[in-house]
Short mmCIF file of C-alpha atoms in Angstrom, two decimals:
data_model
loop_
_atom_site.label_atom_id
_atom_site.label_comp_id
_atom_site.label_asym_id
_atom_site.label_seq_id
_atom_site.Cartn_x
_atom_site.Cartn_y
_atom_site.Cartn_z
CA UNK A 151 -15.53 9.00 -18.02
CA UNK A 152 -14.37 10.91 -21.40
CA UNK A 153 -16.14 13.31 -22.84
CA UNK A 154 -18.11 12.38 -25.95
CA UNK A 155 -16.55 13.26 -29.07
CA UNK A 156 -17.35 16.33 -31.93
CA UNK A 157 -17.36 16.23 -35.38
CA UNK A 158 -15.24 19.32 -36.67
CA UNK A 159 -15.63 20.92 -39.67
CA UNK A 160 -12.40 20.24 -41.69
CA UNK A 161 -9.63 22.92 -40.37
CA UNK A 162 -8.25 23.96 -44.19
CA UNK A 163 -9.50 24.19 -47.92
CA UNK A 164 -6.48 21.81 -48.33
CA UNK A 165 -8.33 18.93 -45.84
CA UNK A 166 -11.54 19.03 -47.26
CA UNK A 167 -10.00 18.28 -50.59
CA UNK A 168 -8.32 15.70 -49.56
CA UNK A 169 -10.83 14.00 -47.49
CA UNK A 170 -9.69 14.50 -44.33
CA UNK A 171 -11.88 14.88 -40.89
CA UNK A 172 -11.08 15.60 -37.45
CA UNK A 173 -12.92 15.48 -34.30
CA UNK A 174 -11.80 16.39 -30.57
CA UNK A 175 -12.76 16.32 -27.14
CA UNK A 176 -13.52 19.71 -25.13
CA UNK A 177 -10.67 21.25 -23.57
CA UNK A 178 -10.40 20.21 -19.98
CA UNK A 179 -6.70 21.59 -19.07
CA UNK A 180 -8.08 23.83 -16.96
CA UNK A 181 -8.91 21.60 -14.86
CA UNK A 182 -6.38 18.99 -15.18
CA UNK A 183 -3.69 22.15 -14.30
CA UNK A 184 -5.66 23.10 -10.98
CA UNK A 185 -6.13 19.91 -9.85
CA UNK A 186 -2.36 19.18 -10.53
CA UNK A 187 -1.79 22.36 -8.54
CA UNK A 188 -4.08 21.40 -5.64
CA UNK A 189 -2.10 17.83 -5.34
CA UNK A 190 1.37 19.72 -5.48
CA UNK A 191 0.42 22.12 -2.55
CA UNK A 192 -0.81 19.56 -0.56
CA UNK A 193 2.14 17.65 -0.88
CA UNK A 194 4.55 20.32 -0.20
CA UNK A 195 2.33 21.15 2.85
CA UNK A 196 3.32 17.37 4.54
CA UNK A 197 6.44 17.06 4.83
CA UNK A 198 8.45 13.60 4.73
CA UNK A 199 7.48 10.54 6.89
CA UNK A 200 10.01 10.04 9.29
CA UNK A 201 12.34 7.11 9.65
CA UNK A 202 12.21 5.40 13.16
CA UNK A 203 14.61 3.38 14.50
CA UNK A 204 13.37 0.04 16.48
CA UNK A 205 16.29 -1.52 18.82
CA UNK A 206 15.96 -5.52 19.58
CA UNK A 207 17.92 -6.42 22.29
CA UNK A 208 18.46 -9.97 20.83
CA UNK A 209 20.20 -8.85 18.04
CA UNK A 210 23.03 -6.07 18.96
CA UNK A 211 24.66 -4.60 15.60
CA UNK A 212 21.73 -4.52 13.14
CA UNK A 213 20.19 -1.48 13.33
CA UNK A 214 16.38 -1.36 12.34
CA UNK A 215 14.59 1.33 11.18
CA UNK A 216 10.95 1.97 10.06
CA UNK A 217 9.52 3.96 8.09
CA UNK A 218 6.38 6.01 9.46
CA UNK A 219 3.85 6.30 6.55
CA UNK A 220 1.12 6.70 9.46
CA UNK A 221 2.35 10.64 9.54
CA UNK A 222 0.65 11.29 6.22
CA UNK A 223 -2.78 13.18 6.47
CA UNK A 224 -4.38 9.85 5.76
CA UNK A 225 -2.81 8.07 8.08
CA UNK A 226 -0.98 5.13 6.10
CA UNK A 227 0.95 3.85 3.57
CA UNK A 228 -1.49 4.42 0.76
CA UNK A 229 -1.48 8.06 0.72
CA UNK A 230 1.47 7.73 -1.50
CA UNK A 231 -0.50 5.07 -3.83
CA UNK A 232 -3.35 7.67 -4.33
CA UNK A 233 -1.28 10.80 -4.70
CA UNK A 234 0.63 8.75 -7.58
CA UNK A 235 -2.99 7.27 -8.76
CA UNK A 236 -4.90 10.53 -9.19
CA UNK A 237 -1.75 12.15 -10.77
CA UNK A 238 -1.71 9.13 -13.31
CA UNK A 239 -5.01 9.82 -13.73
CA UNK A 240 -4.86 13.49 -14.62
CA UNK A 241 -2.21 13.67 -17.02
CA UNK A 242 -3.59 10.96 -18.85
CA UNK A 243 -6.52 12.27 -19.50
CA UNK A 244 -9.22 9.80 -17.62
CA UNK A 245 -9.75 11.45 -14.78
CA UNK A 246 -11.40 14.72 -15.54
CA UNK A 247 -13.87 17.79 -14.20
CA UNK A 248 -17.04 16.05 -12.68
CA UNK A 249 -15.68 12.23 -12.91
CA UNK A 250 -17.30 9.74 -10.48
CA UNK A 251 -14.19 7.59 -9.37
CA UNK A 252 -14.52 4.02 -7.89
CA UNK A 253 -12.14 2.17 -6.24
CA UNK A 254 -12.24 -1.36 -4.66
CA UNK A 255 -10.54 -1.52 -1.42
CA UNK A 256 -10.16 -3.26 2.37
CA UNK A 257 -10.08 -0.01 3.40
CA UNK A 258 -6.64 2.11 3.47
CA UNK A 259 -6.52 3.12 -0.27
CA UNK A 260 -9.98 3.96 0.21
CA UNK A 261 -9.82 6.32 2.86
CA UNK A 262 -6.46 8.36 0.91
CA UNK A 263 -8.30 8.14 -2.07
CA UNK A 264 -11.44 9.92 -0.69
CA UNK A 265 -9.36 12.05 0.67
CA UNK A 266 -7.96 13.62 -3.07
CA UNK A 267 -11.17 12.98 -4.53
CA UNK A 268 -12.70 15.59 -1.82
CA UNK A 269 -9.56 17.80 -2.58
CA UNK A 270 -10.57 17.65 -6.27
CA UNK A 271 -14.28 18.17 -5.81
CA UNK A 272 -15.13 14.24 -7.51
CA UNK A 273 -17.28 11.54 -6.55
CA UNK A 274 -15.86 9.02 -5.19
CA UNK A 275 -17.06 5.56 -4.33
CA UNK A 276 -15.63 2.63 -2.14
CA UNK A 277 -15.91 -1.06 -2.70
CA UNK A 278 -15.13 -3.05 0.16
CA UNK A 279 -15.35 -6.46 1.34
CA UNK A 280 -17.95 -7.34 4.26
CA UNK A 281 -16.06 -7.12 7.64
CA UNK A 282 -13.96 -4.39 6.66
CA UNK A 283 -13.29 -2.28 10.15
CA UNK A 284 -15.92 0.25 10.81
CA UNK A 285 -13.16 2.70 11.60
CA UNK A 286 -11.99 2.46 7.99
CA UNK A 287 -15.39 3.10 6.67
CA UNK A 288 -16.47 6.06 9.17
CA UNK A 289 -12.97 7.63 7.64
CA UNK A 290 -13.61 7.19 4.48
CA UNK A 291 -17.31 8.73 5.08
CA UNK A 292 -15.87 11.54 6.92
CA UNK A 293 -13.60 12.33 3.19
CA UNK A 294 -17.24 12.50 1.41
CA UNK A 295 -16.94 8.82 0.14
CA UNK A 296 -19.47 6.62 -0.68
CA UNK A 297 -18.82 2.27 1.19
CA UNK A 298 -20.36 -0.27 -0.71
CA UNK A 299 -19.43 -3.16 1.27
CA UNK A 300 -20.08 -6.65 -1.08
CA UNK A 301 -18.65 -10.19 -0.58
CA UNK A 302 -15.02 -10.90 -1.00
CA UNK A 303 -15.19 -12.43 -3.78
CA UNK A 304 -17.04 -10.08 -5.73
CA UNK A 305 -15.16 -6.74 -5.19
CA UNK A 306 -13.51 -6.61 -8.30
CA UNK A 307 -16.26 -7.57 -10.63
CA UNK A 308 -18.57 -4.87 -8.20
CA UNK A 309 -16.31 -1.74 -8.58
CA UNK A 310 -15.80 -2.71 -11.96
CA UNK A 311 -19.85 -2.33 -12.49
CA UNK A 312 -20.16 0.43 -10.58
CA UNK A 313 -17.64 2.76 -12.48
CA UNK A 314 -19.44 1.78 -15.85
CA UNK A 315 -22.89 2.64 -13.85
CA UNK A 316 -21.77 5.80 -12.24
CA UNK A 317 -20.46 6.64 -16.47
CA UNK A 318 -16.93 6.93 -14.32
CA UNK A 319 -13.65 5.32 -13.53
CA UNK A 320 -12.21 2.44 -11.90
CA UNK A 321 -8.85 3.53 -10.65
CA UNK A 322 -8.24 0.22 -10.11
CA UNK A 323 -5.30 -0.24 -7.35
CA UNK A 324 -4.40 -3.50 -7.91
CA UNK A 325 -3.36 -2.88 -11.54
CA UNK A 326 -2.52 0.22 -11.86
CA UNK A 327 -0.42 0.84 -8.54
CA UNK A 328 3.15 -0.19 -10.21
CA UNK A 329 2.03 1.18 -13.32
CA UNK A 330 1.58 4.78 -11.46
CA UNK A 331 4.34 5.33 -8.90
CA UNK A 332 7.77 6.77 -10.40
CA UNK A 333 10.25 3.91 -9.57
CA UNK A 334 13.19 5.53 -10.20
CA UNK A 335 13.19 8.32 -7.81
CA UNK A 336 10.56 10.31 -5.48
CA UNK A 337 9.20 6.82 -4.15
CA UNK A 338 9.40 5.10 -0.72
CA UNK A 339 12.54 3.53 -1.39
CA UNK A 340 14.36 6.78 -2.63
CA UNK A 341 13.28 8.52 0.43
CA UNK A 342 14.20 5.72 3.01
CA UNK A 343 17.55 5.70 1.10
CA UNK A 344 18.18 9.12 1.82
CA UNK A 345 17.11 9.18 5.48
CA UNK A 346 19.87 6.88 6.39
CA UNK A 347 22.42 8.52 4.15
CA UNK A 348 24.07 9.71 7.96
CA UNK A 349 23.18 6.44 9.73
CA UNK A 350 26.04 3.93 10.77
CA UNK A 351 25.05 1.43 7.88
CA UNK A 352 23.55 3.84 5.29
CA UNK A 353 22.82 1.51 2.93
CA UNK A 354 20.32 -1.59 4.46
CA UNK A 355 21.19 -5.21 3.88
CA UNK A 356 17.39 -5.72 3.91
CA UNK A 357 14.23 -3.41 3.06
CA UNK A 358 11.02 -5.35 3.95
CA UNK A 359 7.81 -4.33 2.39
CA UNK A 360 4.14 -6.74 2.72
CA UNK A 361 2.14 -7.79 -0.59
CA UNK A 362 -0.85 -5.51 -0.43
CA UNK A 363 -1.23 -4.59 -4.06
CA UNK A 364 2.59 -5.93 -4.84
CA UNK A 365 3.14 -2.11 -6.06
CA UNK A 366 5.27 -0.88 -3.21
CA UNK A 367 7.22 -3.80 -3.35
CA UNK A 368 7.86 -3.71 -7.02
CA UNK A 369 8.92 0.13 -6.85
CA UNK A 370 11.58 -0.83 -4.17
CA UNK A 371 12.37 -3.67 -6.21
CA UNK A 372 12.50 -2.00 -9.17
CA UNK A 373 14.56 1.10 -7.59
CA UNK A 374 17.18 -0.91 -5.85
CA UNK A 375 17.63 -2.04 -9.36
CA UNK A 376 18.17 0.93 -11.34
CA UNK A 377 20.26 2.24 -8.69
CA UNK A 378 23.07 -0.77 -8.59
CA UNK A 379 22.62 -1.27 -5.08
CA UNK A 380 23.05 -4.47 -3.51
CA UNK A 381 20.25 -4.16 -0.93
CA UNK A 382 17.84 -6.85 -1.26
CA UNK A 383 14.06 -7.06 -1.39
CA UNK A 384 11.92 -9.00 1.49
CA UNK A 385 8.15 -9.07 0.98
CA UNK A 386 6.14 -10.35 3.31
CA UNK A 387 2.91 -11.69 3.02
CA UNK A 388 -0.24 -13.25 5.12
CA UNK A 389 -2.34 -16.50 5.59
CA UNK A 390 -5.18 -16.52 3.11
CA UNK A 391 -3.16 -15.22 0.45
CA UNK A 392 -1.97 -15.89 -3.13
CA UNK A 393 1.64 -14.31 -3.56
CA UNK A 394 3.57 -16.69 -1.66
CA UNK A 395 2.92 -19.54 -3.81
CA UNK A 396 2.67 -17.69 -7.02
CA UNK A 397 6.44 -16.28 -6.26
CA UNK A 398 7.47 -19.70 -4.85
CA UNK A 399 5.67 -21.67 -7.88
CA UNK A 400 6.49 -19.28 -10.36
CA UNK A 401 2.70 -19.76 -10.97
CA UNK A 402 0.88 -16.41 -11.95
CA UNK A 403 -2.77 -17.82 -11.73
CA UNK A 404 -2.20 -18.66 -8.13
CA UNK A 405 -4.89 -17.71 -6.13
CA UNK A 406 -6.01 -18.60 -2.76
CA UNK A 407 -10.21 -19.75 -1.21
CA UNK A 408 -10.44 -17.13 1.45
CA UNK A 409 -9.74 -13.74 2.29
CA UNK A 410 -6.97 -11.94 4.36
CA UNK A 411 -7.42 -11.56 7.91
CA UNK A 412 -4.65 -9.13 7.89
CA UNK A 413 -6.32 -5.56 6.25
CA UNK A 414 -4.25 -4.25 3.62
CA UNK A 415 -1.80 -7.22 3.10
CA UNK A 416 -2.63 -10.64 1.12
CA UNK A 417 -4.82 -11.21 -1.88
CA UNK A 418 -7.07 -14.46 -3.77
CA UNK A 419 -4.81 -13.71 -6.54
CA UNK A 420 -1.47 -12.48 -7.69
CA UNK A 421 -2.16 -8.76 -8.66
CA UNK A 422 -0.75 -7.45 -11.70
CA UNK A 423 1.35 -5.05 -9.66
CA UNK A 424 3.36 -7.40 -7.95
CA UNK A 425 6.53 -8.49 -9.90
CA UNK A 426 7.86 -11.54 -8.69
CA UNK A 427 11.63 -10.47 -10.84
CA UNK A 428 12.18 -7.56 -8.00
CA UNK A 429 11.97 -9.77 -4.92
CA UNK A 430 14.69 -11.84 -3.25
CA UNK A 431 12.92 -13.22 -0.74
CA UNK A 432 8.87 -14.11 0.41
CA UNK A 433 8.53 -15.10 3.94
CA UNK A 434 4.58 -16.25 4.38
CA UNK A 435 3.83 -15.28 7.98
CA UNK A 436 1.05 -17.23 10.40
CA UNK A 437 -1.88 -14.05 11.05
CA UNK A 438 -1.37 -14.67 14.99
CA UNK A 439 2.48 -14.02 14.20
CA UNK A 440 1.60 -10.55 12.73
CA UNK A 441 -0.83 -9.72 15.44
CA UNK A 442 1.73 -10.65 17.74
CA UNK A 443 4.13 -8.51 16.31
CA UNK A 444 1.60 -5.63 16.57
CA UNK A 445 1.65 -5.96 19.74
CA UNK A 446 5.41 -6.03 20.58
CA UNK A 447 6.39 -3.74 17.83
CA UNK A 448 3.63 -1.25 19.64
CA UNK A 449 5.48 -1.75 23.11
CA UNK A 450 8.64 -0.98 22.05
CA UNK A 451 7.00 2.27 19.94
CA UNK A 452 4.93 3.23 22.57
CA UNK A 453 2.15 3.37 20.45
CA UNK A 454 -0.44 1.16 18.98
CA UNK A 455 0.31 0.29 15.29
CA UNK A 456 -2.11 -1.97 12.49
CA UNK A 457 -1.27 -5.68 11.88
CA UNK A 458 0.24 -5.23 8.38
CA UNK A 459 2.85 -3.26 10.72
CA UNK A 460 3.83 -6.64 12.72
CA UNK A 461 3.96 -8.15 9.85
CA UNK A 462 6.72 -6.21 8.41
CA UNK A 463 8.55 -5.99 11.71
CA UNK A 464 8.50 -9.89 12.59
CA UNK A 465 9.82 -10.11 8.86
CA UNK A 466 12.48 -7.91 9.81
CA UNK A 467 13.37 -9.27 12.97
CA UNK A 468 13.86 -12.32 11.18
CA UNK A 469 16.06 -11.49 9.15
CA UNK A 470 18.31 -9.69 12.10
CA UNK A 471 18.11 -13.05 13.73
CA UNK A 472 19.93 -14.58 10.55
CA UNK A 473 22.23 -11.87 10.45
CA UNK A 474 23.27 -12.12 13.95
CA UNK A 475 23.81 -15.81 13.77
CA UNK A 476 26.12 -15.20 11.10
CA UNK A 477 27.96 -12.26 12.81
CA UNK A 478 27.14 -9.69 10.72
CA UNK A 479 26.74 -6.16 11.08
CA UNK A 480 24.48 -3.79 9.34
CA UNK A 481 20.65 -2.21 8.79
CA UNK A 482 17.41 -3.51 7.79
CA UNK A 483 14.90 -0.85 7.16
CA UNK A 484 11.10 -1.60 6.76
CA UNK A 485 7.77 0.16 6.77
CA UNK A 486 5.42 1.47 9.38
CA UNK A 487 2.00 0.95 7.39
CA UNK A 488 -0.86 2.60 9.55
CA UNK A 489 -1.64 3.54 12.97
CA UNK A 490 -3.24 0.87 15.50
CA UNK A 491 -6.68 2.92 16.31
CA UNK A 492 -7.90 1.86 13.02
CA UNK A 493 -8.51 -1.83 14.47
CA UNK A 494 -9.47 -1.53 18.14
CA UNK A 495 -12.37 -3.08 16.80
CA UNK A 496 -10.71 -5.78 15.01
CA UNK A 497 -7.27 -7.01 15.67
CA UNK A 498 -6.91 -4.87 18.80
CA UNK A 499 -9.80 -6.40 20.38
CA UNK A 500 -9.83 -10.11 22.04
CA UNK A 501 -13.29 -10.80 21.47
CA UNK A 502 -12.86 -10.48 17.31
CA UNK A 503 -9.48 -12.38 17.77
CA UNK A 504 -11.76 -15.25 19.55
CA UNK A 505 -13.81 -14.99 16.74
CA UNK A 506 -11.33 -15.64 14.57
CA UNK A 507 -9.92 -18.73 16.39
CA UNK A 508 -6.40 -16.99 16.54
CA UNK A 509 -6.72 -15.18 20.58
CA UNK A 510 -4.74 -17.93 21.86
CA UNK A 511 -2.21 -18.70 19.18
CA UNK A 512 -2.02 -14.44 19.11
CA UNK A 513 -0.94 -14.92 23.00
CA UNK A 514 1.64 -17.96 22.00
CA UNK A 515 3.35 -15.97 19.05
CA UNK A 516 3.68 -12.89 21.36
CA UNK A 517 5.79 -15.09 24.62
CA UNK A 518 7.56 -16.75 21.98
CA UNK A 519 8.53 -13.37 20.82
CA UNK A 520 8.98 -11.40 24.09
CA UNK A 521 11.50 -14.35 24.51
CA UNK A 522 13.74 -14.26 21.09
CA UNK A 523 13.71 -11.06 20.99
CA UNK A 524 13.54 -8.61 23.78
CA UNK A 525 16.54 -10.97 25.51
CA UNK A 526 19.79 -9.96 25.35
CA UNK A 527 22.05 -13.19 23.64
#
């Protein structure tokens, strides 16, 4: 919400002569500057997510690493998309002292946006779809934030209404998230870069990302670009979902008649973030694959991790398989989205895979996996 503008009286003789008038909005850098400040200390306060290394038996010489966004105080990959969303915010000028902020979400944006909206002292509201894990929403509740859980369908046209209700802002995720992260350095990509800057095969021969909002994708993309590298750029993405055909088809309007199963991967449509010109390569994964990579990625972590997780590491594991086959030697490097407690409800639980008609094709995809790849050749 901006402030309402004010008539000035004209500033010189000279401008009243010739006609001139001015108006302006009230001064708000006060609070743009401390809130800037706030977001600064609490990023120096978390230091960077580590890099992880995952070892396959099946594939000896390709070393896979993975990069754990579940360290940041929110718990997952997004906390990077906020920081970058409320600082895009800020210095432009939208988001200002007392602004109700609305966001439409399946959950993990939410719950980091909350977060810097109750470091901020704003409003903030989710929009989710119906079925979203209640884990997600008690998190985003415990940050001060507001669910609104509507159908699937309707979530953008709903958080859309409510900012213009509420006389606030739609941050918007979806469009704005390339539009707001710095691709060409102090990103995701710079800093897994620089973690394996000692590693036997510093620079990766793959970096795998999912198609949430496309914008982590296109600021690897978009980085490995500006930086002359020759790694190349895997996204993965989910049943239910529009990006795979839009990037195969070259078809923009592609859109897809049901919802992901997989929280915080897949979308009906292909978001303005995601930019098909940074990607090498789409892989379009079966759900019970991911899930089933959940579970062996979270064996061999000794930890639980989400589905969006499997996904990424099934992608990558694919890829080593290739690489193997054709004798070569290197890294692939790809991200750990969120933590698996999120979705003991959900995708942890056997009676919501049953549900979903995917508990036995879940138990398939694992054996099948257990057998390619925790085998030595």
């Amino acid at each position: 919400m901006l402030m309402p503008l004010t008539a000035l009286p004209p500033s010189c003789p000279l401008a009243e002569t010739l006609g001139v008038i001015a108006t302006e909005r009230a001064d708000d850098r006060g609070f743009v500057d401390a809130a800037l400040a706030i977001i600064d200390r609490d990023r120096r306060r978390c230091p960077e997510t580590p890099l992880l290394t995952l070892h396959l038996p099946a594939t000896p010489g390709i070393d896979l690493y993975l990069k754990d966004e579940s360290a940041h105080p929110t718990g997952s990959l997004k906390h990077r998309l906020a920081r970058s969303l409320f600082i895009a915010g800020l210095v432009a000028g939208v988001i200002r002292r007392g602004t109700p902020l609305v966001e439409a979400s399946s959950g993990s944006t939410a719950v980091s946006e909350a977060y810097f909206a109750r470091l901020l002292g704003l409003p903030f509201h989710a929009v989710m779809p119906v079925g979203t894990s209640a884990t997600k929403v008690r998190a985003i509740e415990a940050q001060g934030g507001i669910c609104h859980l509507v159908p699937p369908h309707a979530l953008y046209a709903e958080a859309a209404a409510l900012a213009e209700a509420q006389g606030g802002v739609y941050l918007d995720q979806f469009t704005n998230a390339a539009r707001a992260t710095d691709w060409r350095c102090d990103n995701i990509g710079s800093a897994i870069l620089q973690q394996m800057a000692g590693e036997p095969h510093p620079l990766p021969a793959w970096i795998v990302a999912g198609a949430g909002t496309g914008g982590t994708a296109a600021t690897i993309g978009r980085h490995l670009r500006y930086r002359g590298l020759a790694t190349r750029l895997c996204v993965a993405d989910v049943e239910h979902s529009a990006f795979f055909e839009g990037y195969r088809d070259a078809d923009p309007h592609a859109t897809a008649d049901r919802p992901s199963r997989i929280e915080g991967v897949g979308r009906p449509r292909v978001e303005p973030s995601f930019l098909p010109g940074t990607v090498d390569r789409m892989m379009k994964l079966p759900d019970a694959v991911s899930i089933a990579g959940m579970r062996v990625a979270g064996d061999l972590l000794g930890r639980r991790v989400g589905p969006s997780t499997g996904l990424n590491v099934v992608a990558a594991a694919l890829l080593a398989t290739q690489m193997h086959a054709a004798g070569q030697a290197g890294s692939i490097a790809t991200i750990l989205c969120d933590a698996g407690d999120r979705y003991v409800e959900c995708h942890q639980d056997r009676d919501w895979l049953e549900r979903q008609g995917l508990a036995s094709a879940v138990e398939t995809a694992e054996m099948t996996l257990r057998t390619a790849l925790l085998r030595r050749p």
